């Protein structure tokens, strides 16, 4: 039997739509192969405008459909109630969940020995610059791993993890991480205003500083620590600022505590809270 190339995307909100755009714009997947189930009318229209076939409920999916992959992009609290509607695909499809915290065992309760991947993308996926951590259940084969890698690589760089529990760790770092950086931009902007810059200038300087520093850290042969040292002249302005950032409570401690809180929350979500 010829391998189906069709994909069912369940939930087309922030991350679901980012994935959809990546598949269309960067993976070259024809829109005709993508079926989107999304109850919210405006989001359904947004997906339909990109050429996907849309449904307000799983019951609308064609009876003959045998998708190669079913991507679950609904909120963690919704997973339990929607999964049963996709049970009929468990022998033919690989299931890929991006729901924070929800363990593979939750999927297996409904889907049995289906091939299941837990993936954790992040918001820069919407511009093809995401990073995705992934872990596959024991029932996934090489062919499915390759297909899922291609789907995820359309929105960023893919890192397969050796243990499922590390998906929760990745959630705390790269999944939630963009929000930490966005908040840092807000803080740097406010600090700029506090030292006298006009708000628009403060925002422009803050955004491009984070952008430029991130690009440099990504491309430079120097480590982040070495780059920091290159910016920090002895007894200069940066040294004065870093003295504040490393004093108690240090930025390092705060970031660790923030990530630990995110990690704890992922573990709570696993329990359905
Ligand atoms: N937003 C982010 O940066 C990231 C989110 N995630 C995960 O992605 C998942 C989705 O998050 P967002 O896109 O931010 O949320 P969202 O609320 O923007 O999207 C979820 C979508 O699911 C739809 N939905 C609800 N019930 C449904 C059902 N029964 N069938 C089909 N669709 C249904 C909603 O209408 C909504 O559009 C969550 O589980 C979250 O943990 C993972 C990584 C990053
Ligand atoms: O905040 C959340 O729960 C989701 C998961 C990672 C990013 N957003």
PDB file of C-alpha atoms and ligand atoms in Angstrom:
ATOM      1  CA  UNK A   1       0.000   0.000   0.000  1.00  0.00           C
ATOM      2  CA  UNK A   2       1.360   3.447  -0.899  1.00  0.00           C
ATOM      3  CA  UNK A   3       2.360   5.579   2.064  1.00  0.00           C
ATOM      4  CA  UNK A   4      -0.144   8.349   2.816  1.00  0.00           C
ATOM      5  CA  UNK A   5       1.408  11.808   3.092  1.00  0.00           C
ATOM      6  CA  UNK A   6      -1.589  13.376   4.775  1.00  0.00           C
ATOM      7  CA  UNK A   7      -1.434  15.191   8.078  1.00  0.00           C
ATOM      8  CA  UNK A   8      -4.168  15.946  10.583  1.00  0.00           C
ATOM      9  CA  UNK A   9      -3.498  19.016  12.741  1.00  0.00           C
ATOM     10  CA  UNK A  10      -5.686  19.121  15.842  1.00  0.00           C
ATOM     11  CA  UNK A  11      -5.819  22.677  17.190  1.00  0.00           C
ATOM     12  CA  UNK A  12      -4.695  25.602  15.052  1.00  0.00           C
ATOM     13  CA  UNK A  13      -3.990  28.314  17.612  1.00  0.00           C
ATOM     14  CA  UNK A  14      -0.619  29.963  18.178  1.00  0.00           C
ATOM     15  CA  UNK A  15       1.606  26.915  17.834  1.00  0.00           C
ATOM     16  CA  UNK A  16      -0.620  24.880  15.535  1.00  0.00           C
ATOM     17  CA  UNK A  17      -0.685  27.711  13.002  1.00  0.00           C
ATOM     18  CA  UNK A  18       3.082  28.210  13.306  1.00  0.00           C
ATOM     19  CA  UNK A  19       3.517  24.528  12.421  1.00  0.00           C
ATOM     20  CA  UNK A  20       1.050  24.799   9.539  1.00  0.00           C
ATOM     21  CA  UNK A  21       2.894  27.775   8.065  1.00  0.00           C
ATOM     22  CA  UNK A  22       6.228  25.968   8.411  1.00  0.00           C
ATOM     23  CA  UNK A  23       4.923  22.921   6.554  1.00  0.00           C
ATOM     24  CA  UNK A  24       3.508  25.058   3.756  1.00  0.00           C
ATOM     25  CA  UNK A  25       6.264  27.646   3.434  1.00  0.00           C
ATOM     26  CA  UNK A  26       9.400  25.754   4.388  1.00  0.00           C
ATOM     27  CA  UNK A  27       8.740  22.015   4.076  1.00  0.00           C
ATOM     28  CA  UNK A  28       6.903  22.352   0.751  1.00  0.00           C
ATOM     29  CA  UNK A  29       4.028  20.166   1.937  1.00  0.00           C
ATOM     30  CA  UNK A  30       1.020  20.756  -0.339  1.00  0.00           C
ATOM     31  CA  UNK A  31      -1.896  22.368   1.512  1.00  0.00           C
ATOM     32  CA  UNK A  32      -4.194  19.719   0.042  1.00  0.00           C
ATOM     33  CA  UNK A  33      -2.480  17.135   2.269  1.00  0.00           C
ATOM     34  CA  UNK A  34      -3.246  19.007   5.482  1.00  0.00           C
ATOM     35  CA  UNK A  35      -6.480  18.570   7.443  1.00  0.00           C
ATOM     36  CA  UNK A  36      -7.065  20.989  10.314  1.00  0.00           C
ATOM     37  CA  UNK A  37      -9.548  20.392  13.131  1.00  0.00           C
ATOM     38  CA  UNK A  38     -10.189  23.661  14.949  1.00  0.00           C
ATOM     39  CA  UNK A  39     -13.438  24.656  16.735  1.00  0.00           C
ATOM     40  CA  UNK A  40     -12.749  28.410  16.670  1.00  0.00           C
ATOM     41  CA  UNK A  41     -14.257  29.825  13.478  1.00  0.00           C
ATOM     42  CA  UNK A  42     -11.778  32.663  12.908  1.00  0.00           C
ATOM     43  CA  UNK A  43      -8.813  30.303  13.331  1.00  0.00           C
ATOM     44  CA  UNK A  44     -10.436  27.791  11.001  1.00  0.00           C
ATOM     45  CA  UNK A  45     -10.781  30.517   8.382  1.00  0.00           C
ATOM     46  CA  UNK A  46      -7.135  31.502   8.876  1.00  0.00           C
ATOM     47  CA  UNK A  47      -6.059  27.910   8.155  1.00  0.00           C
ATOM     48  CA  UNK A  48      -8.471  27.597   5.229  1.00  0.00           C
ATOM     49  CA  UNK A  49      -7.051  30.808   3.743  1.00  0.00           C
ATOM     50  CA  UNK A  50      -3.697  28.974   3.558  1.00  0.00           C
ATOM     51  CA  UNK A  51      -5.373  26.163   1.606  1.00  0.00           C
ATOM     52  CA  UNK A  52      -5.774  23.539   4.337  1.00  0.00           C
ATOM     53  CA  UNK A  53      -8.999  21.543   4.549  1.00  0.00           C
ATOM     54  CA  UNK A  54     -10.705  22.537   7.782  1.00  0.00           C
ATOM     55  CA  UNK A  55     -13.202  20.907  10.135  1.00  0.00           C
ATOM     56  CA  UNK A  56     -14.846  22.165  13.291  1.00  0.00           C
ATOM     57  CA  UNK A  57     -14.813  18.677  14.788  1.00  0.00           C
ATOM     58  CA  UNK A  58     -13.041  15.351  14.278  1.00  0.00           C
ATOM     59  CA  UNK A  59     -16.335  13.805  13.202  1.00  0.00           C
ATOM     60  CA  UNK A  60     -16.033  15.717   9.912  1.00  0.00           C
ATOM     61  CA  UNK A  61     -12.779  14.004   8.868  1.00  0.00           C
ATOM     62  CA  UNK A  62     -13.324  11.707   5.840  1.00  0.00           C
ATOM     63  CA  UNK A  63     -13.972   8.082   6.758  1.00  0.00           C
ATOM     64  CA  UNK A  64     -11.304   6.895   4.306  1.00  0.00           C
ATOM     65  CA  UNK A  65      -8.605   9.205   5.681  1.00  0.00           C
ATOM     66  CA  UNK A  66      -5.412   7.402   6.801  1.00  0.00           C
ATOM     67  CA  UNK A  67      -3.091  10.239   7.816  1.00  0.00           C
ATOM     68  CA  UNK A  68       0.624   9.602   8.168  1.00  0.00           C
ATOM     69  CA  UNK A  69       0.685  11.871  11.210  1.00  0.00           C
ATOM     70  CA  UNK A  70      -1.783  13.349  13.692  1.00  0.00           C
ATOM     71  CA  UNK A  71      -0.423  16.458  15.409  1.00  0.00           C
ATOM     72  CA  UNK A  72      -2.013  17.363  18.732  1.00  0.00           C
ATOM     73  CA  UNK A  73      -1.704  21.122  19.334  1.00  0.00           C
ATOM     74  CA  UNK A  74      -4.489  21.724  21.867  1.00  0.00           C
ATOM     75  CA  UNK A  75      -4.061  22.918  25.460  1.00  0.00           C
ATOM     76  CA  UNK A  76      -2.884  20.201  27.873  1.00  0.00           C
ATOM     77  CA  UNK A  77      -6.214  20.288  29.750  1.00  0.00           C
ATOM     78  CA  UNK A  78      -8.084  19.461  26.520  1.00  0.00           C
ATOM     79  CA  UNK A  79      -6.028  16.421  25.466  1.00  0.00           C
ATOM     80  CA  UNK A  80      -7.884  13.850  27.571  1.00  0.00           C
ATOM     81  CA  UNK A  81     -11.302  14.754  26.198  1.00  0.00           C
ATOM     82  CA  UNK A  82     -10.376  15.012  22.490  1.00  0.00           C
ATOM     83  CA  UNK A  83      -8.144  11.988  22.055  1.00  0.00           C
ATOM     84  CA  UNK A  84     -10.829   9.324  21.705  1.00  0.00           C
ATOM     85  CA  UNK A  85     -12.021  10.905  18.447  1.00  0.00           C
ATOM     86  CA  UNK A  86      -8.644  10.042  16.853  1.00  0.00           C
ATOM     87  CA  UNK A  87      -8.405   6.477  18.106  1.00  0.00           C
ATOM     88  CA  UNK A  88      -9.251   5.119  14.664  1.00  0.00           C
ATOM     89  CA  UNK A  89      -5.880   6.364  13.370  1.00  0.00           C
ATOM     90  CA  UNK A  90      -3.800   4.536  15.957  1.00  0.00           C
ATOM     91  CA  UNK A  91      -2.675   1.727  13.627  1.00  0.00           C
ATOM     92  CA  UNK A  92      -1.754   3.915  10.676  1.00  0.00           C
ATOM     93  CA  UNK A  93      -0.500   7.230  12.059  1.00  0.00           C
ATOM     94  CA  UNK A  94       2.239   8.560  14.237  1.00  0.00           C
ATOM     95  CA  UNK A  95       0.797  10.883  16.891  1.00  0.00           C
ATOM     96  CA  UNK A  96       2.841  13.983  17.733  1.00  0.00           C
ATOM     97  CA  UNK A  97       1.790  15.959  20.796  1.00  0.00           C
ATOM     98  CA  UNK A  98       3.154  19.397  21.609  1.00  0.00           C
ATOM     99  CA  UNK A  99       1.026  19.718  24.756  1.00  0.00           C
ATOM    100  CA  UNK A 100       3.164  20.786  27.709  1.00  0.00           C
ATOM    101  CA  UNK A 101       3.441  18.206  30.467  1.00  0.00           C
ATOM    102  CA  UNK A 102       1.104  15.568  29.045  1.00  0.00           C
ATOM    103  CA  UNK A 103       2.977  12.243  29.205  1.00  0.00           C
ATOM    104  CA  UNK A 104       3.041   9.522  26.582  1.00  0.00           C
ATOM    105  CA  UNK A 105       1.209   7.264  29.054  1.00  0.00           C
ATOM    106  CA  UNK A 106      -1.862   9.554  28.820  1.00  0.00           C
ATOM    107  CA  UNK A 107      -1.902   9.001  25.059  1.00  0.00           C
ATOM    108  CA  UNK A 108      -1.332   5.275  25.442  1.00  0.00           C
ATOM    109  CA  UNK A 109      -4.340   5.033  27.777  1.00  0.00           C
ATOM    110  CA  UNK A 110      -6.503   5.868  24.765  1.00  0.00           C
ATOM    111  CA  UNK A 111      -4.320   4.920  21.805  1.00  0.00           C
ATOM    112  CA  UNK A 112      -2.699   1.727  23.106  1.00  0.00           C
ATOM    113  CA  UNK A 113       0.536   0.801  21.336  1.00  0.00           C
ATOM    114  CA  UNK A 114       0.364   3.636  18.809  1.00  0.00           C
ATOM    115  CA  UNK A 115       3.547   5.452  17.759  1.00  0.00           C
ATOM    116  CA  UNK A 116       3.639   8.613  19.867  1.00  0.00           C
ATOM    117  CA  UNK A 117       6.034  11.534  19.940  1.00  0.00           C
ATOM    118  CA  UNK A 118       6.125  14.211  22.588  1.00  0.00           C
ATOM    119  CA  UNK A 119       7.578  17.343  21.066  1.00  0.00           C
ATOM    120  CA  UNK A 120       8.211  20.741  22.622  1.00  0.00           C
ATOM    121  CA  UNK A 121       8.549  23.557  20.083  1.00  0.00           C
ATOM    122  CA  UNK A 122       8.732  27.248  20.893  1.00  0.00           C
ATOM    123  CA  UNK A 123       7.192  30.428  19.556  1.00  0.00           C
ATOM    124  CA  UNK A 124      10.022  31.476  17.180  1.00  0.00           C
ATOM    125  CA  UNK A 125       8.781  28.464  15.202  1.00  0.00           C
ATOM    126  CA  UNK A 126       6.376  30.991  13.673  1.00  0.00           C
ATOM    127  CA  UNK A 127       9.327  32.502  11.761  1.00  0.00           C
ATOM    128  CA  UNK A 128      11.139  29.206  11.184  1.00  0.00           C
ATOM    129  CA  UNK A 129      13.585  29.902  14.025  1.00  0.00           C
ATOM    130  CA  UNK A 130      12.181  27.597  16.675  1.00  0.00           C
ATOM    131  CA  UNK A 131      13.920  24.885  18.590  1.00  0.00           C
ATOM    132  CA  UNK A 132      12.108  21.619  19.150  1.00  0.00           C
ATOM    133  CA  UNK A 133      12.921  18.953  21.717  1.00  0.00           C
ATOM    134  CA  UNK A 134      11.336  15.571  20.993  1.00  0.00           C
ATOM    135  CA  UNK A 135      11.024  12.106  22.446  1.00  0.00           C
ATOM    136  CA  UNK A 136       9.507   9.085  20.733  1.00  0.00           C
ATOM    137  CA  UNK A 137       7.675   6.148  22.320  1.00  0.00           C
ATOM    138  CA  UNK A 138       9.046   2.632  21.878  1.00  0.00           C
ATOM    139  CA  UNK A 139       6.482   1.997  19.135  1.00  0.00           C
ATOM    140  CA  UNK A 140       7.817   4.563  16.683  1.00  0.00           C
ATOM    141  CA  UNK A 141       9.808   3.170  13.729  1.00  0.00           C
ATOM    142  CA  UNK A 142      12.676   4.773  11.778  1.00  0.00           C
ATOM    143  CA  UNK A 143      10.423   5.782   8.928  1.00  0.00           C
ATOM    144  CA  UNK A 144       8.099   7.623  11.333  1.00  0.00           C
ATOM    145  CA  UNK A 145      11.032   9.211  13.154  1.00  0.00           C
ATOM    146  CA  UNK A 146      12.314  10.540   9.826  1.00  0.00           C
ATOM    147  CA  UNK A 147       8.922  11.888   8.830  1.00  0.00           C
ATOM    148  CA  UNK A 148       8.376  13.601  12.199  1.00  0.00           C
ATOM    149  CA  UNK A 149      11.893  15.046  12.096  1.00  0.00           C
ATOM    150  CA  UNK A 150      11.098  16.612   8.709  1.00  0.00           C
ATOM    151  CA  UNK A 151       7.778  18.012   9.977  1.00  0.00           C
ATOM    152  CA  UNK A 152       9.392  19.583  13.027  1.00  0.00           C
ATOM    153  CA  UNK A 153      12.494  20.773  11.162  1.00  0.00           C
ATOM    154  CA  UNK A 154      10.188  22.949   9.046  1.00  0.00           C
ATOM    155  CA  UNK A 155       9.876  25.301  12.022  1.00  0.00           C
ATOM    156  CA  UNK A 156      13.270  25.032  13.691  1.00  0.00           C
ATOM    157  CA  UNK A 157      16.143  22.846  14.820  1.00  0.00           C
ATOM    158  CA  UNK A 158      15.177  19.457  16.199  1.00  0.00           C
ATOM    159  CA  UNK A 159      16.800  17.760  19.187  1.00  0.00           C
ATOM    160  CA  UNK A 160      15.752  14.183  19.955  1.00  0.00           C
ATOM    161  CA  UNK A 161      15.976  13.448  23.678  1.00  0.00           C
ATOM    162  CA  UNK A 162      17.048  10.164  25.284  1.00  0.00           C
ATOM    163  CA  UNK A 163      14.422  10.214  28.049  1.00  0.00           C
ATOM    164  CA  UNK A 164      10.827  11.376  28.179  1.00  0.00           C
ATOM    165  CA  UNK A 165      11.296  13.295  31.425  1.00  0.00           C
ATOM    166  CA  UNK A 166      13.718  15.614  29.615  1.00  0.00           C
ATOM    167  CA  UNK A 167      10.807  16.986  27.566  1.00  0.00           C
ATOM    168  CA  UNK A 168       9.590  18.690  30.756  1.00  0.00           C
ATOM    169  CA  UNK A 169      13.066  20.086  31.317  1.00  0.00           C
ATOM    170  CA  UNK A 170      13.162  21.394  27.742  1.00  0.00           C
ATOM    171  CA  UNK A 171       9.718  22.930  28.270  1.00  0.00           C
ATOM    172  CA  UNK A 172      11.118  25.001  31.141  1.00  0.00           C
ATOM    173  CA  UNK A 173      14.077  26.204  29.060  1.00  0.00           C
ATOM    174  CA  UNK A 174      13.222  26.453  25.381  1.00  0.00           C
ATOM    175  CA  UNK A 175       9.425  26.050  25.395  1.00  0.00           C
ATOM    176  CA  UNK A 176       8.776  28.859  27.860  1.00  0.00           C
ATOM    177  CA  UNK A 177      12.148  30.535  27.245  1.00  0.00           C
ATOM    178  CA  UNK A 178      10.985  33.006  24.575  1.00  0.00           C
ATOM    179  CA  UNK A 179       8.691  34.588  27.175  1.00  0.00           C
ATOM    180  CA  UNK A 180      11.688  35.095  29.476  1.00  0.00           C
ATOM    181  CA  UNK A 181      13.491  36.894  26.655  1.00  0.00           C
ATOM    182  CA  UNK A 182      10.431  38.957  25.745  1.00  0.00           C
ATOM    183  CA  UNK A 183      10.165  39.966  29.373  1.00  0.00           C
ATOM    184  CA  UNK A 184      13.854  40.867  29.382  1.00  0.00           C
ATOM    185  CA  UNK A 185      13.221  43.153  26.396  1.00  0.00           C
ATOM    186  CA  UNK A 186      10.393  44.786  28.357  1.00  0.00           C
ATOM    187  CA  UNK A 187      12.708  45.250  31.355  1.00  0.00           C
ATOM    188  CA  UNK A 188      15.545  46.648  29.243  1.00  0.00           C
ATOM    189  CA  UNK A 189      13.102  49.043  27.574  1.00  0.00           C
ATOM    190  CA  UNK A 190      11.815  50.269  30.948  1.00  0.00           C
ATOM    191  CA  UNK A 191      15.388  50.663  32.156  1.00  0.00           C
ATOM    192  CA  UNK A 192      16.167  52.709  29.044  1.00  0.00           C
ATOM    193  CA  UNK A 193      13.212  54.992  29.737  1.00  0.00           C
ATOM    194  CA  UNK A 194      14.363  55.317  33.355  1.00  0.00           C
ATOM    195  CA  UNK A 195      17.766  56.623  32.230  1.00  0.00           C
ATOM    196  CA  UNK A 196      16.113  59.161  29.943  1.00  0.00           C
ATOM    197  CA  UNK A 197      15.605  57.596  26.507  1.00  0.00           C
ATOM    198  CA  UNK A 198      12.358  58.285  24.600  1.00  0.00           C
ATOM    199  CA  UNK A 199      10.160  55.131  24.855  1.00  0.00           C
ATOM    200  CA  UNK A 200      10.316  54.254  21.126  1.00  0.00           C
ATOM    201  CA  UNK A 201      14.091  54.645  21.108  1.00  0.00           C
ATOM    202  CA  UNK A 202      14.394  52.564  24.294  1.00  0.00           C
ATOM    203  CA  UNK A 203      12.296  49.794  22.698  1.00  0.00           C
ATOM    204  CA  UNK A 204      14.266  49.868  19.432  1.00  0.00           C
ATOM    205  CA  UNK A 205      17.601  49.729  21.268  1.00  0.00           C
ATOM    206  CA  UNK A 206      16.413  46.930  23.580  1.00  0.00           C
ATOM    207  CA  UNK A 207      15.013  44.786  20.752  1.00  0.00           C
ATOM    208  CA  UNK A 208      18.057  45.121  18.510  1.00  0.00           C
ATOM    209  CA  UNK A 209      20.437  44.545  21.430  1.00  0.00           C
ATOM    210  CA  UNK A 210      18.790  41.201  22.197  1.00  0.00           C
ATOM    211  CA  UNK A 211      18.550  40.376  18.495  1.00  0.00           C
ATOM    212  CA  UNK A 212      22.195  41.236  17.761  1.00  0.00           C
ATOM    213  CA  UNK A 213      23.530  39.570  20.905  1.00  0.00           C
ATOM    214  CA  UNK A 214      21.542  36.393  20.198  1.00  0.00           C
ATOM    215  CA  UNK A 215      22.771  36.288  16.598  1.00  0.00           C
ATOM    216  CA  UNK A 216      26.352  36.831  17.732  1.00  0.00           C
ATOM    217  CA  UNK A 217      26.101  34.166  20.441  1.00  0.00           C
ATOM    218  CA  UNK A 218      24.689  31.731  17.848  1.00  0.00           C
ATOM    219  CA  UNK A 219      27.312  32.340  15.179  1.00  0.00           C
ATOM    220  CA  UNK A 220      30.477  33.246  17.094  1.00  0.00           C
ATOM    221  CA  UNK A 221      33.264  30.814  17.843  1.00  0.00           C
ATOM    222  CA  UNK A 222      33.412  32.383  21.309  1.00  0.00           C
ATOM    223  CA  UNK A 223      31.280  31.057  24.167  1.00  0.00           C
ATOM    224  CA  UNK A 224      28.623  33.320  25.748  1.00  0.00           C
ATOM    225  CA  UNK A 225      30.953  33.772  28.734  1.00  0.00           C
ATOM    226  CA  UNK A 226      33.817  34.857  26.454  1.00  0.00           C
ATOM    227  CA  UNK A 227      31.558  37.259  24.575  1.00  0.00           C
ATOM    228  CA  UNK A 228      30.400  38.716  27.898  1.00  0.00           C
ATOM    229  CA  UNK A 229      34.014  39.272  28.885  1.00  0.00           C
ATOM    230  CA  UNK A 230      34.703  41.001  25.544  1.00  0.00           C
ATOM    231  CA  UNK A 231      31.924  43.514  26.289  1.00  0.00           C
ATOM    232  CA  UNK A 232      33.125  44.072  29.849  1.00  0.00           C
ATOM    233  CA  UNK A 233      35.981  46.594  30.055  1.00  0.00           C
ATOM    234  CA  UNK A 234      37.816  46.521  33.368  1.00  0.00           C
ATOM    235  CA  UNK A 235      36.264  49.095  35.649  1.00  0.00           C
ATOM    236  CA  UNK A 236      33.904  50.132  32.826  1.00  0.00           C
ATOM    237  CA  UNK A 237      30.148  50.524  32.488  1.00  0.00           C
ATOM    238  CA  UNK A 238      29.312  46.838  31.894  1.00  0.00           C
ATOM    239  CA  UNK A 239      31.327  45.774  34.944  1.00  0.00           C
ATOM    240  CA  UNK A 240      29.271  48.199  37.018  1.00  0.00           C
ATOM    241  CA  UNK A 241      26.033  46.665  35.709  1.00  0.00           C
ATOM    242  CA  UNK A 242      27.200  43.053  36.082  1.00  0.00           C
ATOM    243  CA  UNK A 243      28.101  43.723  39.692  1.00  0.00           C
ATOM    244  CA  UNK A 244      24.397  44.402  40.260  1.00  0.00           C
ATOM    245  CA  UNK A 245      23.225  41.425  38.181  1.00  0.00           C
ATOM    246  CA  UNK A 246      25.477  38.977  40.027  1.00  0.00           C
ATOM    247  CA  UNK A 247      24.771  40.287  43.551  1.00  0.00           C
ATOM    248  CA  UNK A 248      22.088  38.487  45.604  1.00  0.00           C
ATOM    249  CA  UNK A 249      19.470  37.765  44.371  1.00  0.00           C
ATOM    250  CA  UNK A 250      21.475  37.236  41.193  1.00  0.00           C
ATOM    251  CA  UNK A 251      19.976  37.053  37.741  1.00  0.00           C
ATOM    252  CA  UNK A 252      21.372  33.504  37.552  1.00  0.00           C
ATOM    253  CA  UNK A 253      19.419  32.527  40.678  1.00  0.00           C
ATOM    254  CA  UNK A 254      16.236  34.175  39.434  1.00  0.00           C
ATOM    255  CA  UNK A 255      16.446  32.430  36.066  1.00  0.00           C
ATOM    256  CA  UNK A 256      17.062  29.083  37.768  1.00  0.00           C
ATOM    257  CA  UNK A 257      14.079  29.638  40.054  1.00  0.00           C
ATOM    258  CA  UNK A 258      11.901  30.679  37.112  1.00  0.00           C
ATOM    259  CA  UNK A 259      12.855  27.596  35.090  1.00  0.00           C
ATOM    260  CA  UNK A 260      12.324  25.378  38.143  1.00  0.00           C
ATOM    261  CA  UNK A 261       8.810  26.834  38.535  1.00  0.00           C
ATOM    262  CA  UNK A 262       8.060  26.131  34.862  1.00  0.00           C
ATOM    263  CA  UNK A 263       9.398  22.612  35.281  1.00  0.00           C
ATOM    264  CA  UNK A 264       7.221  22.015  38.356  1.00  0.00           C
ATOM    265  CA  UNK A 265       4.206  23.301  36.435  1.00  0.00           C
ATOM    266  CA  UNK A 266       4.907  20.864  33.579  1.00  0.00           C
ATOM    267  CA  UNK A 267       4.921  18.034  36.123  1.00  0.00           C
ATOM    268  CA  UNK A 268       1.601  19.270  37.530  1.00  0.00           C
ATOM    269  CA  UNK A 269       0.108  19.366  34.031  1.00  0.00           C
ATOM    270  CA  UNK A 270       1.111  15.720  33.701  1.00  0.00           C
ATOM    271  CA  UNK A 271      -1.316  15.008  36.527  1.00  0.00           C
ATOM    272  CA  UNK A 272      -4.066  16.846  34.675  1.00  0.00           C
ATOM    273  CA  UNK A 273      -4.039  19.942  36.905  1.00  0.00           C
TER     274      UNK A 273
HETATM  275  N1  LIG B   1       2.378  28.912  22.822  1.00  0.00           N
HETATM  276  C1  LIG B   1       3.602  28.392  22.949  1.00  0.00           C
HETATM  277  O1  LIG B   1       4.626  29.112  22.938  1.00  0.00           O
HETATM  278  C2  LIG B   1       3.783  26.919  23.074  1.00  0.00           C
HETATM  279  C3  LIG B   1       2.703  26.080  23.274  1.00  0.00           C
HETATM  280  N2  LIG B   1       2.908  24.729  23.393  1.00  0.00           N
HETATM  281  C4  LIG B   1       1.781  23.831  23.595  1.00  0.00           C
HETATM  282  O2  LIG B   1       0.986  23.909  22.435  1.00  0.00           O
HETATM  283  C5  LIG B   1      -0.366  23.660  22.767  1.00  0.00           C
HETATM  284  C6  LIG B   1      -1.228  24.749  22.156  1.00  0.00           C
HETATM  285  O3  LIG B   1      -0.806  25.983  22.680  1.00  0.00           O
HETATM  286  P1  LIG B   1      -1.191  27.341  21.965  1.00  0.00           P
HETATM  287  O4  LIG B   1      -1.135  27.166  20.497  1.00  0.00           O
HETATM  288  O5  LIG B   1      -0.385  28.389  22.615  1.00  0.00           O
HETATM  289  O6  LIG B   1      -2.691  27.469  22.442  1.00  0.00           O
HETATM  290  P2  LIG B   1      -3.947  28.077  21.646  1.00  0.00           P
HETATM  291  O7  LIG B   1      -5.029  28.266  22.648  1.00  0.00           O
HETATM  292  O8  LIG B   1      -3.481  29.258  20.844  1.00  0.00           O
HETATM  293  O9  LIG B   1      -4.331  26.905  20.628  1.00  0.00           O
HETATM  294  C7  LIG B   1      -5.061  25.760  21.003  1.00  0.00           C
HETATM  295  C8  LIG B   1      -6.174  25.597  19.992  1.00  0.00           C
HETATM  296  O10 LIG B   1      -6.841  24.374  20.215  1.00  0.00           O
HETATM  297  C9  LIG B   1      -8.192  24.565  19.828  1.00  0.00           C
HETATM  298  N3  LIG B   1      -9.011  23.487  20.386  1.00  0.00           N
HETATM  299  C10 LIG B   1      -9.617  23.413  21.589  1.00  0.00           C
HETATM  300  N4  LIG B   1     -10.292  22.237  21.700  1.00  0.00           N
HETATM  301  C11 LIG B   1     -10.084  21.551  20.553  1.00  0.00           C
HETATM  302  C12 LIG B   1     -10.489  20.280  20.063  1.00  0.00           C
HETATM  303  N5  LIG B   1     -11.255  19.454  20.793  1.00  0.00           N
HETATM  304  N6  LIG B   1     -10.089  19.914  18.819  1.00  0.00           N
HETATM  305  C13 LIG B   1      -9.327  20.712  18.086  1.00  0.00           C
HETATM  306  N7  LIG B   1      -8.890  21.938  18.488  1.00  0.00           N
HETATM  307  C14 LIG B   1      -9.267  22.344  19.710  1.00  0.00           C
HETATM  308  C15 LIG B   1      -8.503  25.926  20.367  1.00  0.00           C
HETATM  309  O11 LIG B   1      -9.654  26.494  19.721  1.00  0.00           O
HETATM  310  C16 LIG B   1      -7.232  26.690  20.075  1.00  0.00           C
HETATM  311  O12 LIG B   1      -7.277  27.396  18.859  1.00  0.00           O
HETATM  312  C17 LIG B   1      -0.460  23.631  24.279  1.00  0.00           C
HETATM  313  O13 LIG B   1      -0.635  22.315  24.709  1.00  0.00           O
HETATM  314  C18 LIG B   1       0.870  24.191  24.755  1.00  0.00           C
HETATM  315  O14 LIG B   1       1.302  23.557  25.936  1.00  0.00           O
HETATM  316  C19 LIG B   1       4.134  24.171  23.265  1.00  0.00           C
HETATM  317  C20 LIG B   1       5.213  24.957  23.047  1.00  0.00           C
HETATM  318  C21 LIG B   1       5.145  26.400  22.975  1.00  0.00           C
HETATM  319  O1  LIG B   2       3.111  28.210  28.891  1.00  0.00           O
HETATM  320  C1  LIG B   2       2.891  27.069  28.486  1.00  0.00           C
HETATM  321  O2  LIG B   2       2.341  26.238  29.243  1.00  0.00           O
HETATM  322  C2  LIG B   2       3.271  26.686  27.086  1.00  0.00           C
HETATM  323  C3  LIG B   2       4.264  25.562  27.061  1.00  0.00           C
HETATM  324  C4  LIG B   2       5.564  26.163  26.685  1.00  0.00           C
HETATM  325  C5  LIG B   2       5.207  27.492  26.262  1.00  0.00           C
HETATM  326  N1  LIG B   2       3.953  27.748  26.435  1.00  0.00           N
END
